[in-house]
Amino acid sequence: MRRPLLLVLTVALLASACSPEQTTAERPTTSSVESTTTIPATTTTTSMAVADAPEELATLVRDFYAFASGENTTPPPMPVPVLESMTIGAAATPASAKASTGEFLGTTLATVTAGDDLILAVSDGEGWRIVGGHWPSLEIDDYYGTGPRVLAVIGSDARPGENVEQSRADSLHFVGLNGTGGGAIVGLPRDSYVPVPGHGKRKITGALALGGPALLMETLEGLSNLPLEGYVLTGFSGFQDGVDAVLGGVDVNVPFSINDVKAKAALEAGQQILNGFDALAFARARKTLPGGDLTRSSHQGLILLGAALGVKALGAASIPGLMEKAEPYLFTDLSPEQLFTFTVMAINADLGAVPNVVAPGKSGTAGGASVVFLSDSVPALFADLADGVLEN
């Protein structure tokens, strides 16, 4: 049976001080130690073995299963929605589990697998806490953060030695997830002619150079009215090196042969694994493409999907290590927890059914420059993405 409402409310207040239903990078810093003293505690009795885990993480996992089984009345730090969906005594505690850890921006990330169960946990200087997971053995609803969630994925055209955060934006995509297996990728042509706060109408690519990620995000939010959780940004060299170092290549179905000297792209059509050099060339080519900037944006979306499928093939347990490898190549305003849970949510989506579309527009000129005038249907497209998926 489910726990009495009074206890659920009590532990929910406890959990809200320790683990966010987050869509922002900030998290309350209330100590979980003092706030547990009002709940009568029992001693954890489980002897569950947790391989490859630091002792504090192993203790967190044991306490979680001891609480779920009713052996322990003190809940460990976990998100409120997990507590609310928990059925006490639904299953016996697993005999063993295995952990995988990695470091990202000063935070230790961990996955712990126990049979078909998966726990996501982080330690950011305030002790270990559960931030999400998948628990079929305990009849708990999956939780990877409160959906829907929409991020901006940005590619800068900074060359080696240039400031990635102060160069033009070469690639702009919204990535949405609804938390129940659905998602969508919506590309925005880099030459889209839009209002940039404080600078009038101009190509959106210039917003990053004019005011860094903050101005670009303000521009994207004003244009789309989407509840953007944050951004992930990389440059040319970071993208190329990251593809090789993190994934060892990305599997993409190149829709037609491409020979673009300026982008250094010489690719045959068909399914193939692109190394970092060729993936960058595929992402940059536009001069020789039908559709130009719009087709290029679609190709960039194919790379995002290919990368997600590559991580999915490696499994959730690989993600802490992959994020550690990726750190040198990324800039982000997301917390490690946010990016961690978003990545796991992404690989649990039905990636084969995730649409990859580009905001429609028409090429033209403004002030003597070649631009893309976005279609009148674009606001409806963005509104459709607000729930993390596309219905129309």
Coordinates of C-alpha atoms in Angstrom, one line a residue:
M1 CA 0.0 0.0 0.0
R2 CA 1.1 3.6 -0.4
R3 CA 2.4 5.5 2.6
P4 CA 0.0 7.6 4.7
L5 CA -0.5 11.1 3.3
L6 CA 1.0 12.8 6.4
L7 CA 4.3 10.9 6.0
V8 CA 4.4 11.4 2.3
L9 CA 4.0 15.2 2.8
T10 CA 6.7 15.2 5.4
V11 CA 9.2 13.3 3.3
A12 CA 8.2 15.4 0.3
L13 CA 9.2 18.5 2.2
L14 CA 12.5 16.8 3.1
A15 CA 13.1 15.8 -0.5
S16 CA 12.3 19.2 -1.9
A17 CA 15.2 20.6 0.2
C18 CA 17.6 18.0 -1.2
S19 CA 16.6 17.3 -4.8
P20 CA 14.9 19.6 -7.3
E21 CA 12.0 19.3 -9.7
Q22 CA 14.2 21.5 -11.7
T23 CA 14.0 23.4 -14.9
T24 CA 16.7 25.9 -13.8
A25 CA 20.4 25.6 -12.9
E26 CA 19.9 26.8 -9.3
R27 CA 19.2 24.4 -6.5
P28 CA 18.3 25.1 -2.8
T29 CA 21.2 24.4 -0.5
T30 CA 19.2 23.4 2.6
S31 CA 21.0 20.8 4.5
S32 CA 19.3 17.3 4.5
V33 CA 21.0 16.2 7.7
E34 CA 19.1 18.5 10.1
S35 CA 15.8 18.2 8.3
T36 CA 15.6 14.4 8.8
T37 CA 15.7 14.5 12.6
T38 CA 11.9 14.9 12.9
I39 CA 11.3 11.5 11.2
P40 CA 11.8 8.4 13.4
A41 CA 14.7 6.4 12.0
T42 CA 15.3 2.8 11.8
T43 CA 18.6 1.1 11.0
T44 CA 19.2 -0.1 7.4
T45 CA 19.4 -3.9 7.5
T46 CA 20.0 -4.6 3.8
S47 CA 23.4 -6.1 2.9
M48 CA 23.1 -5.2 -0.8
A49 CA 26.5 -5.2 -2.5
V50 CA 27.1 -2.2 -4.8
A51 CA 30.1 -2.8 -7.0
D52 CA 32.4 0.1 -8.1
A53 CA 30.6 2.6 -5.9
P54 CA 32.2 4.9 -3.3
E55 CA 30.9 4.0 0.1
E56 CA 28.6 7.0 0.4
L57 CA 26.9 6.2 -2.9
A58 CA 26.6 2.6 -1.9
T59 CA 25.0 3.7 1.4
L60 CA 22.5 5.9 -0.5
V61 CA 21.5 3.0 -2.8
R62 CA 21.1 0.6 0.2
D63 CA 19.0 3.2 2.1
F64 CA 16.8 3.8 -1.0
Y65 CA 15.9 0.1 -1.3
A66 CA 15.6 -0.3 2.5
F67 CA 13.1 2.6 2.5
A68 CA 11.3 1.2 -0.5
S69 CA 11.0 -2.2 1.2
G70 CA 9.8 -0.8 4.5
E71 CA 13.0 -1.8 6.4
N72 CA 13.9 1.8 7.0
T73 CA 11.5 4.7 7.7
T74 CA 14.1 7.4 6.8
P75 CA 14.0 8.3 3.1
P76 CA 17.2 9.2 1.4
P77 CA 17.4 12.4 -0.7
M78 CA 15.3 11.9 -3.8
P79 CA 12.9 13.9 -6.0
V80 CA 9.4 14.5 -4.7
P81 CA 7.7 12.8 -7.7
V82 CA 9.7 9.6 -7.0
L83 CA 8.5 9.6 -3.4
E84 CA 4.9 10.3 -4.5
S85 CA 4.9 7.3 -6.9
M86 CA 6.6 4.9 -4.5
T87 CA 4.8 1.8 -3.3
I88 CA 6.3 0.6 0.0
G89 CA 7.2 -3.1 0.0
A90 CA 6.5 -3.6 -3.7
A91 CA 9.5 -5.9 -4.1
A92 CA 12.4 -7.4 -2.3
T93 CA 15.8 -5.5 -2.2
P94 CA 18.1 -6.7 -5.0
A95 CA 21.1 -8.7 -3.9
S96 CA 23.6 -6.6 -5.8
A97 CA 24.1 -3.6 -8.0
K98 CA 26.8 -2.0 -10.1
A99 CA 27.8 1.7 -10.3
S100 CA 29.4 3.8 -13.0
T101 CA 30.8 7.3 -12.2
G102 CA 32.2 10.3 -13.9
E103 CA 33.1 13.9 -13.2
F104 CA 31.5 16.9 -14.9
L105 CA 32.0 20.6 -13.9
G106 CA 33.0 19.7 -10.4
T107 CA 30.1 17.3 -9.8
T108 CA 30.3 13.5 -9.6
L109 CA 27.6 11.7 -11.6
A110 CA 26.6 8.1 -11.2
T111 CA 24.4 5.5 -12.6
V112 CA 23.6 2.4 -10.5
T113 CA 22.0 -0.6 -12.2
A114 CA 20.3 -3.4 -10.2
G115 CA 18.7 -5.8 -12.5
D116 CA 16.4 -3.7 -14.7
D117 CA 16.4 -0.9 -12.2
L118 CA 18.5 2.3 -12.8
I119 CA 19.3 5.0 -10.3
L120 CA 20.8 8.3 -11.3
A121 CA 22.7 10.1 -8.5
V122 CA 24.9 13.1 -8.1
S123 CA 27.3 14.4 -5.5
D124 CA 28.1 18.1 -5.7
G125 CA 29.7 18.8 -2.3
E126 CA 26.5 18.3 -0.2
G127 CA 26.5 14.5 -0.2
W128 CA 25.0 12.1 -2.6
R129 CA 21.4 12.4 -3.7
I130 CA 19.1 10.6 -6.2
V131 CA 18.0 12.7 -9.1
G132 CA 16.2 10.2 -11.3
G133 CA 15.9 6.7 -12.5
H134 CA 13.9 3.7 -13.7
W135 CA 12.5 1.2 -11.2
P136 CA 10.3 -1.5 -12.7
S137 CA 11.0 -3.8 -9.7
L138 CA 9.5 -1.2 -7.3
E139 CA 6.5 0.0 -9.4
I140 CA 7.9 3.5 -9.3
D141 CA 7.2 5.9 -12.2
D142 CA 10.3 6.7 -14.3
Y143 CA 11.7 10.1 -13.5
Y144 CA 14.4 12.1 -15.4
G145 CA 13.4 15.6 -14.4
T146 CA 10.0 17.3 -14.7
G147 CA 8.9 17.4 -18.4
P148 CA 8.5 18.8 -20.9
R149 CA 12.1 20.0 -21.3
V150 CA 13.5 22.1 -24.2
L151 CA 17.2 23.0 -24.7
A152 CA 19.0 25.1 -27.2
V153 CA 22.0 23.4 -28.9
I154 CA 24.4 25.9 -30.4
G155 CA 27.4 25.5 -32.6
S156 CA 29.8 28.5 -32.8
D157 CA 31.9 29.1 -35.9
A158 CA 34.9 30.1 -33.8
R159 CA 38.1 29.0 -35.4
P160 CA 41.1 27.7 -33.3
G161 CA 42.2 30.5 -31.0
E162 CA 38.9 32.4 -31.3
N163 CA 36.4 32.8 -28.4
V164 CA 33.7 30.2 -28.9
E165 CA 31.2 32.3 -26.8
Q166 CA 31.8 35.5 -28.7
S167 CA 31.8 34.3 -32.3
R168 CA 28.9 33.9 -34.7
A169 CA 26.4 31.1 -34.2
D170 CA 26.8 28.5 -37.0
S171 CA 24.2 26.0 -35.9
L172 CA 21.0 26.6 -33.9
H173 CA 18.6 23.9 -32.7
F174 CA 15.9 23.4 -30.2
V175 CA 15.8 19.9 -28.7
G176 CA 12.6 19.0 -26.9
L177 CA 11.6 16.0 -24.8
N178 CA 8.2 15.4 -23.2
G179 CA 9.4 12.8 -20.6
T180 CA 7.3 10.0 -21.8
G181 CA 9.3 8.9 -24.8
G182 CA 8.5 11.7 -27.2
G183 CA 10.8 14.4 -28.5
A184 CA 11.6 16.7 -31.4
I185 CA 14.5 18.6 -33.0
V186 CA 13.7 22.0 -34.6
G187 CA 16.5 23.7 -36.5
L188 CA 16.7 27.5 -37.0
P189 CA 18.6 28.7 -40.1
R190 CA 21.6 30.7 -39.0
D191 CA 20.8 33.5 -41.4
S192 CA 17.2 34.0 -40.0
Y193 CA 16.4 37.7 -40.0
V194 CA 15.0 38.4 -36.6
P195 CA 14.8 41.0 -33.8
V196 CA 18.0 40.9 -31.6
P197 CA 17.3 42.8 -28.4
G198 CA 19.2 46.1 -28.4
H199 CA 20.4 45.7 -32.0
G200 CA 17.3 45.8 -34.2
K201 CA 16.6 43.2 -36.8
R202 CA 19.6 41.2 -38.1
K203 CA 20.8 37.7 -38.8
I204 CA 20.4 35.7 -35.7
T205 CA 23.9 34.3 -36.1
G206 CA 25.3 37.7 -35.0
A207 CA 23.6 37.6 -31.6
L208 CA 26.2 35.3 -30.2
A209 CA 29.1 37.6 -31.4
L210 CA 27.3 40.7 -30.2
G211 CA 26.4 39.6 -26.6
G212 CA 27.6 36.0 -26.1
P213 CA 25.2 33.2 -25.0
A214 CA 23.1 35.5 -22.8
L215 CA 22.1 37.7 -25.8
L216 CA 21.6 34.7 -28.1
M217 CA 19.3 33.0 -25.5
E218 CA 17.4 36.2 -25.0
T219 CA 16.9 36.4 -28.7
L220 CA 15.9 32.8 -29.0
E221 CA 13.4 33.0 -26.1
G222 CA 11.9 36.2 -27.5
L223 CA 11.6 34.7 -31.0
S224 CA 10.2 31.3 -29.9
N225 CA 8.4 32.0 -26.6
L226 CA 9.7 28.6 -25.6
P227 CA 10.5 27.7 -22.0
L228 CA 14.2 27.1 -22.7
E229 CA 15.9 25.3 -19.8
G230 CA 19.4 26.4 -21.0
Y231 CA 21.9 25.8 -23.7
V232 CA 24.8 23.6 -24.8
L233 CA 27.5 25.3 -26.9
T234 CA 30.5 24.0 -28.8
G235 CA 32.8 25.3 -31.6
F236 CA 34.3 23.9 -34.7
S237 CA 37.3 22.2 -33.1
G238 CA 35.3 21.2 -30.0
F239 CA 32.7 19.5 -32.2
Q240 CA 35.3 17.7 -34.3
D241 CA 37.5 16.6 -31.4
G242 CA 34.4 15.8 -29.3
V243 CA 33.0 13.5 -31.9
D244 CA 36.2 11.5 -32.1
A245 CA 37.1 11.6 -28.4
V246 CA 33.6 11.0 -26.9
L247 CA 31.8 8.8 -29.4
G248 CA 34.5 7.6 -31.8
G249 CA 32.3 8.8 -34.7
V250 CA 28.6 9.4 -35.4
D251 CA 26.3 7.1 -37.5
V252 CA 24.5 9.2 -40.1
N253 CA 22.5 8.4 -43.2
V254 CA 23.9 11.0 -45.6
P255 CA 20.9 11.8 -47.9
F256 CA 22.8 12.5 -51.1
S257 CA 26.4 12.8 -52.2
I258 CA 28.1 16.1 -51.2
N259 CA 31.1 17.7 -52.8
D260 CA 31.6 21.1 -51.1
V261 CA 35.2 22.3 -51.3
K262 CA 34.7 25.3 -49.0
A263 CA 33.3 23.0 -46.3
K264 CA 35.9 20.3 -47.1
A265 CA 33.0 17.9 -47.6
A266 CA 33.4 14.9 -49.9
L267 CA 30.8 12.4 -48.9
E268 CA 28.9 9.6 -50.6
A269 CA 25.2 9.1 -50.0
G270 CA 24.1 6.4 -47.5
Q271 CA 24.4 5.2 -44.0
Q272 CA 27.9 5.6 -42.6
I273 CA 29.9 6.4 -39.5
L274 CA 31.4 9.9 -39.9
N275 CA 34.6 10.8 -37.9
G276 CA 34.9 14.2 -36.4
F277 CA 36.4 15.8 -39.6
D278 CA 33.7 14.5 -41.9
A279 CA 30.9 15.1 -39.4
L280 CA 32.0 18.8 -39.2
A281 CA 32.2 19.0 -43.0
F282 CA 28.7 17.5 -43.3
A283 CA 27.4 20.0 -40.7
R284 CA 29.0 23.0 -42.5
A285 CA 28.3 22.3 -46.2
R286 CA 25.6 24.6 -47.7
K287 CA 26.8 26.4 -50.8
T288 CA 26.4 23.3 -53.0
L289 CA 23.2 22.0 -51.3
P290 CA 19.6 22.4 -52.6
G291 CA 17.9 24.5 -50.0
G292 CA 21.2 26.0 -48.8
D293 CA 21.0 27.0 -45.2
L294 CA 17.8 25.2 -44.5
T295 CA 19.2 21.9 -45.8
R296 CA 22.3 22.4 -43.8
S297 CA 20.3 22.9 -40.6
S298 CA 18.5 19.6 -41.4
H299 CA 21.8 17.8 -41.7
Q300 CA 22.9 19.2 -38.4
G301 CA 19.8 17.7 -36.9
L302 CA 20.7 14.3 -38.3
I303 CA 24.0 14.5 -36.5
L304 CA 22.3 15.3 -33.2
L305 CA 20.0 12.2 -33.7
G306 CA 23.0 10.1 -34.7
A307 CA 24.9 11.1 -31.6
A308 CA 21.9 10.3 -29.4
L309 CA 21.5 6.9 -31.0
G310 CA 25.2 6.3 -30.4
V311 CA 24.8 7.0 -26.7
K312 CA 21.7 4.9 -26.6
A313 CA 23.6 2.0 -28.0
L314 CA 26.2 2.3 -25.3
G315 CA 23.6 2.5 -22.6
A316 CA 22.8 4.8 -19.7
A317 CA 25.7 3.4 -17.6
S318 CA 28.1 5.0 -20.1
I319 CA 26.8 8.5 -19.7
P320 CA 28.8 9.6 -16.6
G321 CA 32.0 8.6 -18.3
L322 CA 30.9 10.2 -21.6
M323 CA 30.1 13.5 -19.9
E324 CA 33.5 13.5 -18.3
K325 CA 35.1 13.1 -21.7
A326 CA 32.8 15.7 -23.2
E327 CA 33.5 18.5 -20.6
P328 CA 36.5 20.0 -22.4
Y329 CA 34.5 20.5 -25.6
L330 CA 31.3 22.1 -24.2
F331 CA 30.1 25.3 -22.7
T332 CA 26.7 25.3 -20.9
D333 CA 24.6 27.2 -18.4
L334 CA 22.9 23.9 -17.3
S335 CA 23.9 22.3 -14.0
P336 CA 25.6 18.9 -14.3
E337 CA 22.4 17.3 -12.9
Q338 CA 20.2 19.0 -15.6
L339 CA 22.4 17.8 -18.4
F340 CA 22.8 14.3 -16.9
T341 CA 19.1 13.8 -16.5
F342 CA 18.3 15.3 -19.9
T343 CA 20.7 13.0 -21.6
V344 CA 19.3 9.9 -20.0
M345 CA 15.8 11.1 -20.8
A346 CA 16.9 11.6 -24.4
I347 CA 18.2 8.1 -24.9
N348 CA 15.0 6.7 -23.4
A349 CA 12.9 8.5 -26.0
D350 CA 11.8 6.7 -29.2
L351 CA 14.6 8.2 -31.2
G352 CA 13.4 6.6 -34.4
A353 CA 10.2 8.5 -34.2
V354 CA 11.7 11.9 -33.2
P355 CA 11.1 14.4 -36.0
N356 CA 14.0 16.5 -37.3
V357 CA 12.5 19.6 -38.9
V358 CA 13.7 23.1 -39.8
A359 CA 11.8 26.3 -39.3
P360 CA 10.6 27.2 -42.8
G361 CA 11.7 30.4 -44.5
K362 CA 12.6 32.0 -47.8
S363 CA 15.9 33.4 -48.9
G364 CA 16.1 37.1 -49.6
T365 CA 18.3 40.1 -48.9
A366 CA 18.3 42.8 -46.2
G367 CA 20.7 45.7 -46.2
G368 CA 22.6 44.0 -49.0
A369 CA 23.1 40.8 -47.0
S370 CA 21.7 37.4 -47.8
V371 CA 19.1 36.4 -45.2
V372 CA 16.3 34.0 -44.4
F373 CA 12.9 35.4 -43.8
L374 CA 11.0 33.0 -41.6
S375 CA 7.6 31.9 -42.6
D376 CA 4.4 33.1 -41.0
S377 CA 3.9 29.4 -39.8
V378 CA 7.0 29.5 -37.6
P379 CA 5.2 30.8 -34.4
A380 CA 2.8 27.9 -34.6
L381 CA 5.7 25.5 -35.0
F382 CA 7.4 26.9 -31.8
A383 CA 4.1 26.8 -29.9
D384 CA 3.7 23.1 -30.9
L385 CA 7.2 22.4 -29.5
A386 CA 6.4 23.9 -26.1
D387 CA 5.3 20.4 -24.7
G388 CA 8.5 18.8 -26.0
V389 CA 7.1 17.2 -29.0
L390 CA 5.6 18.1 -32.4
E391 CA 2.0 17.1 -33.1
N392 CA 1.5 18.8 -36.4

